[in-house]
Amino acid sequence: MSYRQVLIVDDDPVFRALAEDLFLDAGCAEVAMAEDGLAALAKLDAGLAPDLLACDLNMPTHDGVSLIRALAERRFPGKVVVISGEPNPVIDSVAKLARMQGLNILGSIRKPLTDEALAEILSRGLATPKPSHEQKPATVSLLDAAIERGGLHPFFQAKVSMADGRISGAEALARIAVTSTDYANPIHYVELAERNNRIDDLTFVMTRIVALHAREFFVGGRPLPVSINISPVSLKRLDFPDIMASAVEGAGIPASQVTLEVTETRLFDYGPEALDIFARLRIKGFGLSVDDFGTGASNIDRLQMYPFTELKIDQTFTRNALIDPFARTSVEMSVRLAKDLGLKIVAEGVETRDMWDFLASLGVDEAQGYLMAKPMPPAEFLKLLERGVPQQQQSLRA
Ligand code: C2E
Ligand code: CA
Ligand code: CA
């Protein structure tokens, strides 16, 4: 499998001609070109929808950095490769910027472009297909049905101990019923709920349902720790800890069985109430995890300031750690930081055996990812718990 359409953005016509040949030789079906960022955006506005965009950085009119910012703003869904003659640290920091802005960046190549470098970069993108439901628009009526009429269904994904390969926890991930047989991924619904003041309701309903399922989850006779995602938007209401505690305890599990993951993906300043809320959540027994670590702003300050118990390395870093020096360094630093602060460290997005080995060598506590188990409905997750270690996982144990 390769790319359907590539858009090459470069001001040098000689480079464009060379790159066109190389992309076609690498198996890309069709190549379009633009001579700078503005021309590229005009083509996208006119309906061009490349699944890969290759861009130069130094272009006279609208440079690659501006283009990347514009692509991030319009949530460009394709993959991006930076191909430039700038020194490596410059290219790497632009790639990092692009990743922080949520673009799906495959990596970067320093000119001259060769067929080997191109083949290597192109092979990176093919392992992670997008979930098929991801693009469906979220509607207020489906959101209401989820919150009020039973349309909210937690899936569970195993967290696996890197020391012994056993299941050591589960993350609950919301799924929204869109038809009687079809579930949508949550991200658009979470954003919609945040915009419409429904996020707390979504969280409370989700928490109650998760707690009811978690009553059945045991490993080696002990209750299995479960994680629930909460939105930073909820860190404003002072009764949040009380409602969360009554939601789990009402369903029959102690708060100490539950870790709340607060996502860091969007740049979001916690309000003055956050410290109060975090402290009281901890006093009630909840664990607190900083999710997607490395993507937001002032992560390190936050670790000092708030009583977190766990740090979760964002999957873009995990996924890129073996191919991108910046991602690798981020992962290594995150592990050191977590250990210094006495936090449990979890890596998500673990998809390959090489990735597992690398993280194990750093001393990461728990791993989560498709290599071990995908998110699955509760009944299936129960079976996984009964079987013990996930199948692929057997081979991971020394
Ligand atoms: P997240 O908390 O970072 O969750 C991890 C996401 O990565 C999940 O996507 C999971 O299905 C996916 N994933 C797990 N392992 C792998 C892997 O090995 N490779 C790849 N490519 N992906 C993997 P999902 O379920 O679509 O959830 C997306 C996001 O939606 C979550 O990201 C979380 O931020 C948010 N979310 C999910 N459920 C809830 C919820 O109940 N409340 C709130 N506030 N947010 C939620
Ligand atoms: Ca999470
Ligand atoms: Ca994450």
GROMACS .gro file of C-alpha atoms and ligand atoms in nm:
model
  446
    1MET     CA    1   0.000   0.000   0.000
    2SER     CA    2   0.123   0.350  -0.072
    3TYR     CA    3  -0.004   0.704  -0.107
    4ARG     CA    4  -0.286   0.801  -0.340
    5GLN     CA    5  -0.178   1.160  -0.393
    6VAL     CA    6   0.125   1.359  -0.286
    7LEU     CA    7   0.150   1.737  -0.285
    8ILE     CA    8   0.510   1.858  -0.317
    9VAL     CA    9   0.559   2.217  -0.197
   10ASP     CA   10   0.896   2.360  -0.298
   11ASP     CA   11   1.009   2.678  -0.470
   12ASP     CA   12   1.286   2.506  -0.668
   13PRO     CA   13   1.153   2.369  -1.000
   14VAL     CA   14   1.452   2.137  -1.042
   15PHE     CA   15   1.389   1.984  -0.700
   16ARG     CA   16   1.018   1.949  -0.777
   17ALA     CA   17   1.092   1.755  -1.095
   18LEU     CA   18   1.338   1.526  -0.915
   19ALA     CA   19   1.103   1.473  -0.622
   20GLU     CA   20   0.812   1.395  -0.854
   21ASP     CA   21   1.011   1.109  -1.009
   22LEU     CA   22   1.121   0.975  -0.673
   23PHE     CA   23   0.769   0.981  -0.523
   24LEU     CA   24   0.627   0.807  -0.832
   25ASP     CA   25   0.905   0.547  -0.819
   26ALA     CA   26   0.829   0.493  -0.449
   27GLY     CA   27   0.477   0.386  -0.549
   28CYS     CA   28   0.277   0.706  -0.497
   29ALA     CA   29  -0.006   0.709  -0.749
   30GLU     CA   30  -0.025   1.078  -0.829
   31VAL     CA   31   0.187   1.388  -0.767
   32ALA     CA   32   0.072   1.749  -0.747
   33MET     CA   33   0.301   2.048  -0.700
   34ALA     CA   34   0.297   2.396  -0.552
   35GLU     CA   35   0.577   2.653  -0.551
   36ASP     CA   36   0.509   2.793  -0.204
   37GLY     CA   37   0.279   2.771   0.098
   38LEU     CA   38   0.015   3.005  -0.043
   39ALA     CA   39  -0.008   2.812  -0.368
   40ALA     CA   40  -0.040   2.490  -0.165
   41LEU     CA   41  -0.322   2.632   0.048
   42ALA     CA   42  -0.498   2.759  -0.265
   43LYS     CA   43  -0.490   2.405  -0.406
   44LEU     CA   44  -0.631   2.261  -0.084
   45ASP     CA   45  -0.904   2.529  -0.089
   46ALA     CA   46  -0.984   2.429  -0.445
   47GLY     CA   47  -1.054   2.075  -0.328
   48LEU     CA   48  -0.720   1.897  -0.367
   49ALA     CA   49  -0.703   1.636  -0.090
   50PRO     CA   50  -0.355   1.479  -0.086
   51ASP     CA   51  -0.296   1.204   0.167
   52LEU     CA   52   0.067   1.315   0.189
   53LEU     CA   53   0.218   1.662   0.178
   54ALA     CA   54   0.593   1.710   0.139
   55CYS     CA   55   0.712   2.059   0.218
   56ASP     CA   56   1.028   2.262   0.198
   57LEU     CA   57   1.100   2.511   0.477
   58ASN     CA   58   1.281   2.796   0.310
   59MET     CA   59   1.056   2.941   0.042
   60PRO     CA   60   1.060   3.309  -0.050
   61THR     CA   61   0.696   3.409  -0.012
   62HIS     CA   62   0.510   3.185   0.233
   63ASP     CA   63   0.756   2.958   0.405
   64GLY     CA   64   0.719   2.603   0.538
   65VAL     CA   65   0.668   2.707   0.899
   66SER     CA   66   0.374   2.930   0.806
   67LEU     CA   67   0.237   2.651   0.589
   68ILE     CA   68   0.258   2.402   0.876
   69ARG     CA   69   0.078   2.645   1.106
   70ALA     CA   70  -0.196   2.694   0.846
   71LEU     CA   71  -0.227   2.316   0.796
   72ALA     CA   72  -0.262   2.264   1.170
   73GLU     CA   73  -0.528   2.535   1.193
   74ARG     CA   74  -0.737   2.371   0.927
   75ARG     CA   75  -0.672   2.025   1.078
   76PHE     CA   76  -0.512   1.885   0.763
   77PRO     CA   77  -0.593   1.512   0.783
   78GLY     CA   78  -0.307   1.380   0.567
   79LYS     CA   79   0.052   1.301   0.659
   80VAL     CA   80   0.331   1.557   0.634
   81VAL     CA   81   0.702   1.518   0.553
   82VAL     CA   82   0.949   1.804   0.585
   83ILE     CA   83   1.218   1.795   0.315
   84SER     CA   84   1.466   2.077   0.350
   85GLY     CA   85   1.824   2.188   0.308
   86GLU     CA   86   1.827   2.356   0.650
   87PRO     CA   87   2.055   2.211   0.921
   88ASN     CA   88   1.909   1.911   1.105
   89PRO     CA   89   1.830   2.091   1.433
   90VAL     CA   90   1.619   2.345   1.242
   91ILE     CA   91   1.432   2.073   1.053
   92ASP     CA   92   1.382   1.875   1.374
   93SER     CA   93   1.238   2.171   1.562
   94VAL     CA   94   0.993   2.242   1.284
   95ALA     CA   95   0.891   1.876   1.284
   96LYS     CA   96   0.843   1.901   1.660
   97LEU     CA   97   0.635   2.215   1.621
   98ALA     CA   98   0.418   2.043   1.363
   99ARG     CA   99   0.365   1.746   1.592
  100MET     CA  100   0.275   1.971   1.885
  101GLN     CA  101   0.017   2.136   1.666
  102GLY     CA  102  -0.144   1.800   1.608
  103LEU     CA  103  -0.026   1.736   1.252
  104ASN     CA  104   0.042   1.381   1.152
  105ILE     CA  105   0.408   1.423   1.067
  106LEU     CA  106   0.593   1.124   0.927
  107GLY     CA  107   0.936   1.274   0.976
  108SER     CA  108   1.193   1.491   0.808
  109ILE     CA  109   1.457   1.450   0.539
  110ARG     CA  110   1.759   1.672   0.486
  111LYS     CA  111   1.822   1.746   0.120
  112PRO     CA  112   1.947   1.603  -0.110
  113LEU     CA  113   1.649   1.372  -0.136
  114THR     CA  114   1.742   1.010  -0.212
  115ASP     CA  115   1.523   0.712  -0.291
  116GLU     CA  116   1.643   0.530   0.024
  117ALA     CA  117   1.556   0.818   0.255
  118LEU     CA  118   1.217   0.851   0.090
  119ALA     CA  119   1.140   0.479   0.108
  120GLU     CA  120   1.229   0.477   0.478
  121ILE     CA  121   1.005   0.775   0.560
  122LEU     CA  122   0.714   0.643   0.355
  123SER     CA  123   0.726   0.305   0.529
  124ARG     CA  124   0.667   0.478   0.865
  125GLY     CA  125   0.320   0.599   0.797
  126LEU     CA  126   0.156   0.279   0.692
  127ALA     CA  127   0.134   0.105   1.030
  128THR     CA  128  -0.130   0.328   1.186
  129PRO     CA  129  -0.455   0.341   0.993
  130LYS     CA  130  -0.717   0.581   1.125
  131PRO     CA  131  -1.023   0.430   1.295
  132SER     CA  132  -1.304   0.425   1.043
  133HIS     CA  133  -1.547   0.620   1.263
  134GLU     CA  134  -1.311   0.901   1.335
  135GLN     CA  135  -1.441   1.137   1.069
  136LYS     CA  136  -1.814   1.107   1.140
  137PRO     CA  137  -1.953   1.438   1.263
  138ALA     CA  138  -2.063   1.442   1.624
  139THR     CA  139  -2.414   1.576   1.678
  140VAL     CA  140  -2.576   1.725   1.985
  141SER     CA  141  -2.860   1.476   1.963
  142LEU     CA  142  -2.626   1.176   1.966
  143LEU     CA  143  -2.438   1.338   2.254
  144ASP     CA  144  -2.764   1.384   2.447
  145ALA     CA  145  -2.860   1.025   2.374
  146ALA     CA  146  -2.522   0.914   2.502
  147ILE     CA  147  -2.548   1.107   2.825
  148GLU     CA  148  -2.916   1.064   2.900
  149ARG     CA  149  -3.039   0.755   2.721
  150GLY     CA  150  -2.777   0.487   2.751
  151GLY     CA  151  -2.574   0.561   2.438
  152LEU     CA  152  -2.245   0.583   2.625
  153HIS     CA  153  -2.042   0.262   2.628
  154PRO     CA  154  -1.701   0.230   2.788
  155PHE     CA  155  -1.449   0.010   2.613
  156PHE     CA  156  -1.153  -0.113   2.815
  157GLN     CA  157  -0.790  -0.133   2.711
  158ALA     CA  158  -0.541  -0.335   2.915
  159LYS     CA  159  -0.242  -0.171   3.079
  160VAL     CA  160   0.036  -0.425   3.111
  161SER     CA  161   0.314  -0.438   3.368
  162MET     CA  162   0.650  -0.420   3.192
  163ALA     CA  163   0.810  -0.616   3.475
  164ASP     CA  164   0.608  -0.935   3.431
  165GLY     CA  165   0.386  -0.887   3.125
  166ARG     CA  166   0.066  -0.925   3.327
  167ILE     CA  167  -0.240  -0.703   3.304
  168SER     CA  168  -0.203  -0.443   3.576
  169GLY     CA  169  -0.488  -0.208   3.496
  170ALA     CA  170  -0.736  -0.090   3.236
  171GLU     CA  171  -0.817   0.242   3.076
  172ALA     CA  172  -1.184   0.309   3.008
  173LEU     CA  173  -1.239   0.479   2.671
  174ALA     CA  174  -1.580   0.618   2.586
  175ARG     CA  175  -1.764   0.490   2.280
  176ILE     CA  176  -2.079   0.660   2.154
  177ALA     CA  177  -2.359   0.453   2.002
  178VAL     CA  178  -2.441   0.607   1.664
  179THR     CA  179  -2.664   0.323   1.541
  180SER     CA  180  -2.771   0.006   1.718
  181THR     CA  181  -2.455  -0.170   1.601
  182ASP     CA  182  -2.209   0.111   1.541
  183TYR     CA  183  -1.991   0.291   1.796
  184ALA     CA  184  -1.808   0.617   1.733
  185ASN     CA  185  -1.474   0.719   1.879
  186PRO     CA  186  -1.507   0.977   2.152
  187ILE     CA  187  -1.283   1.267   2.064
  188HIS     CA  188  -1.534   1.476   1.866
  189TYR     CA  189  -1.803   1.410   2.127
  190VAL     CA  190  -1.574   1.513   2.409
  191GLU     CA  191  -1.498   1.839   2.228
  192LEU     CA  192  -1.867   1.896   2.159
  193ALA     CA  193  -1.952   1.829   2.523
  194GLU     CA  194  -1.680   2.071   2.635
  195ARG     CA  195  -1.821   2.344   2.411
  196ASN     CA  196  -2.181   2.281   2.521
  197ASN     CA  197  -2.128   2.264   2.893
  198ARG     CA  198  -2.210   1.891   2.898
  199ILE     CA  199  -1.867   1.754   2.975
  200ASP     CA  200  -1.927   1.710   3.348
  201ASP     CA  201  -2.246   1.516   3.278
  202LEU     CA  202  -2.063   1.295   3.032
  203THR     CA  203  -1.785   1.232   3.284
  204PHE     CA  204  -2.024   1.148   3.570
  205VAL     CA  205  -2.234   0.908   3.362
  206MET     CA  206  -1.921   0.746   3.220
  207THR     CA  207  -1.771   0.713   3.570
  208ARG     CA  208  -2.080   0.539   3.709
  209ILE     CA  209  -2.091   0.289   3.423
  210VAL     CA  210  -1.718   0.222   3.440
  211ALA     CA  211  -1.740   0.164   3.816
  212LEU     CA  212  -2.025  -0.086   3.769
  213HIS     CA  213  -1.809  -0.284   3.526
  214ALA     CA  214  -1.496  -0.251   3.737
  215ARG     CA  215  -1.669  -0.438   4.022
  216GLU     CA  216  -1.621  -0.750   3.809
  217PHE     CA  217  -1.257  -0.693   3.720
  218PHE     CA  218  -1.005  -0.893   3.922
  219VAL     CA  219  -0.650  -1.009   3.865
  220GLY     CA  220  -0.504  -1.269   4.099
  221GLY     CA  221  -0.799  -1.215   4.335
  222ARG     CA  222  -0.732  -0.843   4.363
  223PRO     CA  223  -0.951  -0.565   4.220
  224LEU     CA  224  -0.806  -0.430   3.896
  225PRO     CA  225  -0.712  -0.059   3.893
  226VAL     CA  226  -0.909   0.132   3.629
  227SER     CA  227  -0.841   0.469   3.469
  228ILE     CA  228  -1.102   0.719   3.355
  229ASN     CA  229  -1.035   1.024   3.138
  230ILE     CA  230  -1.145   1.361   3.265
  231SER     CA  231  -1.144   1.693   3.085
  232PRO     CA  232  -0.939   1.987   3.216
  233VAL     CA  233  -1.258   2.188   3.164
  234SER     CA  234  -1.402   2.012   3.472
  235LEU     CA  235  -1.131   2.153   3.696
  236LYS     CA  236  -1.346   2.454   3.768
  237ARG     CA  237  -1.627   2.318   3.977
  238LEU     CA  238  -1.542   2.270   4.338
  239ASP     CA  239  -1.794   1.990   4.393
  240PHE     CA  240  -1.629   1.777   4.119
  241PRO     CA  241  -1.442   1.555   4.373
  242ASP     CA  242  -1.760   1.493   4.573
  243ILE     CA  243  -1.962   1.393   4.270
  244MET     CA  244  -1.684   1.170   4.137
  245ALA     CA  245  -1.649   0.999   4.475
  246SER     CA  246  -2.021   0.935   4.504
  247ALA     CA  247  -2.030   0.807   4.144
  248VAL     CA  248  -1.771   0.535   4.209
  249GLU     CA  249  -1.869   0.453   4.565
  250GLY     CA  250  -2.236   0.442   4.470
  251ALA     CA  251  -2.146   0.174   4.217
  252GLY     CA  252  -1.960  -0.021   4.481
  253ILE     CA  253  -1.588   0.038   4.427
  254PRO     CA  254  -1.349   0.251   4.632
  255ALA     CA  255  -1.204   0.568   4.480
  256SER     CA  256  -0.859   0.418   4.540
  257GLN     CA  257  -0.927   0.169   4.257
  258VAL     CA  258  -0.965   0.458   4.012
  259THR     CA  259  -0.707   0.684   3.848
  260LEU     CA  260  -0.827   0.996   3.671
  261GLU     CA  261  -0.632   1.087   3.358
  262VAL     CA  262  -0.625   1.458   3.276
  263THR     CA  263  -0.535   1.518   2.916
  264GLU     CA  264  -0.265   1.765   2.825
  265THR     CA  265  -0.318   1.767   2.448
  266ARG     CA  266  -0.475   2.106   2.426
  267LEU     CA  267  -0.296   2.404   2.571
  268PHE     CA  268  -0.511   2.468   2.869
  269ASP     CA  269  -0.440   2.671   3.177
  270TYR     CA  270  -0.580   2.518   3.489
  271GLY     CA  271  -0.786   2.772   3.681
  272PRO     CA  272  -0.725   2.871   4.045
  273GLU     CA  273  -0.968   2.600   4.158
  274ALA     CA  274  -0.756   2.319   4.010
  275LEU     CA  275  -0.524   2.279   4.306
  276ASP     CA  276  -0.817   2.259   4.547
  277ILE     CA  277  -0.991   2.003   4.326
  278PHE     CA  278  -0.682   1.789   4.271
  279ALA     CA  279  -0.598   1.788   4.641
  280ARG     CA  280  -0.949   1.679   4.736
  281LEU     CA  281  -0.958   1.410   4.467
  282ARG     CA  282  -0.637   1.269   4.613
  283ILE     CA  283  -0.770   1.289   4.968
  284LYS     CA  284  -1.072   1.091   4.855
  285GLY     CA  285  -0.834   0.825   4.724
  286PHE     CA  286  -0.829   0.879   4.346
  287GLY     CA  287  -0.501   0.850   4.157
  288LEU     CA  288  -0.419   1.137   3.922
  289SER     CA  289  -0.245   1.088   3.592
  290VAL     CA  290  -0.109   1.352   3.359
  291ASP     CA  291  -0.213   1.218   3.018
  292ASP     CA  292  -0.048   1.282   2.680
  293PHE     CA  293   0.263   1.407   2.856
  294GLY     CA  294   0.489   1.613   2.632
  295THR     CA  295   0.224   1.766   2.408
  296GLY     CA  296   0.089   2.055   2.614
  297ALA     CA  297   0.251   2.362   2.763
  298SER     CA  298   0.445   2.393   3.090
  299ASN     CA  299   0.421   2.022   3.166
  300ILE     CA  300   0.711   2.026   3.405
  301ASP     CA  301   0.570   2.311   3.614
  302ARG     CA  302   0.246   2.125   3.643
  303LEU     CA  303   0.413   1.812   3.772
  304GLN     CA  304   0.561   2.010   4.057
  305MET     CA  305   0.253   2.210   4.129
  306TYR     CA  306  -0.018   1.942   4.134
  307PRO     CA  307  -0.035   1.611   4.324
  308PHE     CA  308  -0.011   1.372   4.027
  309THR     CA  309   0.058   1.005   4.089
  310GLU     CA  310   0.124   0.892   3.731
  311LEU     CA  311   0.270   1.025   3.408
  312LYS     CA  312   0.156   0.893   3.071
  313ILE     CA  313   0.386   0.949   2.778
  314ASP     CA  314   0.191   1.059   2.475
  315GLN     CA  315   0.168   0.805   2.197
  316THR     CA  316   0.316   1.035   1.933
  317PHE     CA  317   0.639   1.025   2.133
  318THR     CA  318   0.624   0.651   2.194
  319ARG     CA  319   0.554   0.585   1.830
  320ASN     CA  320   0.837   0.803   1.706
  321ALA     CA  321   1.098   0.729   1.970
  322LEU     CA  322   1.287   0.478   1.757
  323ILE     CA  323   1.295   0.695   1.446
  324ASP     CA  324   1.312   1.053   1.565
  325PRO     CA  325   1.586   1.181   1.799
  326PHE     CA  326   1.362   1.447   1.952
  327ALA     CA  327   1.090   1.196   2.039
  328ARG     CA  328   1.348   0.957   2.181
  329THR     CA  329   1.498   1.225   2.403
  330SER     CA  330   1.150   1.331   2.517
  331VAL     CA  331   1.070   0.976   2.622
  332GLU     CA  332   1.401   0.936   2.805
  333MET     CA  333   1.358   1.270   2.984
  334SER     CA  334   0.998   1.194   3.076
  335VAL     CA  335   1.101   0.864   3.233
  336ARG     CA  336   1.380   1.031   3.432
  337LEU     CA  337   1.151   1.308   3.545
  338ALA     CA  338   0.878   1.068   3.653
  339LYS     CA  339   1.123   0.856   3.846
  340ASP     CA  340   1.275   1.159   4.019
  341LEU     CA  341   0.929   1.272   4.123
  342GLY     CA  342   0.824   0.924   4.233
  343LEU     CA  343   0.547   0.896   3.972
  344LYS     CA  344   0.437   0.577   3.805
  345ILE     CA  345   0.526   0.596   3.437
  346VAL     CA  346   0.304   0.457   3.163
  347ALA     CA  347   0.371   0.453   2.789
  348GLU     CA  348   0.079   0.441   2.551
  349GLY     CA  349   0.066   0.359   2.181
  350VAL     CA  350   0.301   0.059   2.211
  351GLU     CA  351   0.262  -0.114   1.876
  352THR     CA  352   0.581  -0.308   1.817
  353ARG     CA  353   0.812  -0.543   1.996
  354ASP     CA  354   1.105  -0.304   1.937
  355MET     CA  355   0.909  -0.032   2.111
  356TRP     CA  356   0.837  -0.262   2.405
  357ASP     CA  357   1.206  -0.350   2.435
  358PHE     CA  358   1.316   0.013   2.424
  359LEU     CA  359   1.064   0.119   2.692
  360ALA     CA  360   1.149  -0.180   2.910
  361SER     CA  361   1.517  -0.086   2.891
  362LEU     CA  362   1.430   0.260   3.026
  363GLY     CA  363   1.238   0.115   3.320
  364VAL     CA  364   0.887   0.222   3.219
  365ASP     CA  365   0.633   0.068   3.461
  366GLU     CA  366   0.335  -0.004   3.240
  367ALA     CA  367   0.265  -0.019   2.868
  368GLN     CA  368  -0.057   0.016   2.679
  369GLY     CA  369  -0.108  -0.036   2.308
  370TYR     CA  370  -0.222  -0.245   2.018
  371LEU     CA  371   0.074  -0.482   2.058
  372MET     CA  372  -0.085  -0.618   2.376
  373ALA     CA  373  -0.456  -0.537   2.342
  374LYS     CA  374  -0.693  -0.297   2.169
  375PRO     CA  375  -0.977  -0.125   2.353
  376MET     CA  376  -1.265  -0.376   2.371
  377PRO     CA  377  -1.619  -0.408   2.510
  378PRO     CA  378  -1.646  -0.508   2.878
  379ALA     CA  379  -1.752  -0.869   2.813
  380GLU     CA  380  -1.451  -0.925   2.592
  381PHE     CA  381  -1.223  -0.755   2.842
  382LEU     CA  382  -1.350  -0.989   3.115
  383LYS     CA  383  -1.251  -1.285   2.899
  384LEU     CA  384  -0.909  -1.131   2.845
  385LEU     CA  385  -0.870  -1.100   3.223
  386GLU     CA  386  -0.971  -1.464   3.270
  387ARG     CA  387  -0.726  -1.581   3.004
  388GLY     CA  388  -0.459  -1.387   3.187
  389VAL     CA  389  -0.185  -1.238   2.979
  390PRO     CA  390  -0.284  -1.124   2.630
  391GLN     CA  391  -0.168  -1.367   2.366
  392GLN     CA  392   0.087  -1.151   2.187
  393GLN     CA  393   0.219  -1.071   2.527
  394GLN     CA  394   0.335  -1.427   2.600
  395SER     CA  395   0.626  -1.378   2.364
  396LEU     CA  396   0.721  -1.056   2.539
  397ARG     CA  397   0.803  -1.225   2.865
  398ALA     CA  398   1.165  -1.312   2.895
  399C2E     P1  399  -0.624   0.899   2.520
  399C2E     O1  400  -0.669   0.916   2.660
  399C2E     O2  401  -0.486   0.940   2.489
  399C2E     O3  402  -0.651   0.748   2.485
  399C2E     C1  403  -0.568   0.671   2.404
  399C2E     C2  404  -0.620   0.663   2.263
  399C2E     O4  405  -0.526   0.591   2.184
  399C2E     C3  406  -0.751   0.585   2.251
  399C2E     O5  407  -0.824   0.643   2.144
  399C2E     C4  408  -0.702   0.444   2.216
  399C2E     O6  409  -0.799   0.369   2.147
  399C2E     C5  410  -0.585   0.475   2.129
  399C2E     N1  411  -0.481   0.372   2.132
  399C2E     C6  412  -0.452   0.285   2.231
  399C2E     N2  413  -0.345   0.209   2.200
  399C2E     C7  414  -0.305   0.247   2.077
  399C2E     C8  415  -0.200   0.204   1.988
  399C2E     O7  416  -0.122   0.116   2.018
  399C2E     N3  417  -0.191   0.270   1.869
  399C2E     C9  418  -0.276   0.369   1.834
  399C2E     N4  419  -0.260   0.427   1.716
  399C2E     N5  420  -0.376   0.412   1.916
  399C2E    C10  421  -0.391   0.352   2.035
  399C2E     P2  422  -0.978   0.672   2.158
  399C2E     O8  423  -1.046   0.562   2.231
  399C2E     O9  424  -1.029   0.711   2.023
  399C2E    O10  425  -0.983   0.799   2.252
  399C2E    C11  426  -0.935   0.923   2.206
  399C2E    C12  427  -0.929   1.024   2.317
  399C2E    O11  428  -1.058   1.061   2.361
  399C2E    C13  429  -0.859   0.973   2.442
  399C2E    O12  430  -0.722   0.982   2.421
  399C2E    C14  431  -0.912   1.070   2.546
  399C2E    O13  432  -0.837   1.190   2.546
  399C2E    C15  433  -1.050   1.100   2.497
  399C2E     N6  434  -1.148   1.022   2.575
  399C2E    C16  435  -1.183   0.891   2.564
  399C2E     N7  436  -1.278   0.859   2.652
  399C2E    C17  437  -1.303   0.970   2.725
  399C2E    C18  438  -1.389   1.002   2.836
  399C2E    O14  439  -1.465   0.918   2.887
  399C2E     N8  440  -1.385   1.130   2.882
  399C2E    C19  441  -1.302   1.224   2.830
  399C2E     N9  442  -1.302   1.348   2.884
  399C2E    N10  443  -1.219   1.200   2.728
  399C2E    C20  444  -1.219   1.074   2.675
  400CA      CA  445  -0.613   0.867   2.854
  401CA      CA  446  -0.289   0.989   2.518
   0.00000   0.00000   0.00000
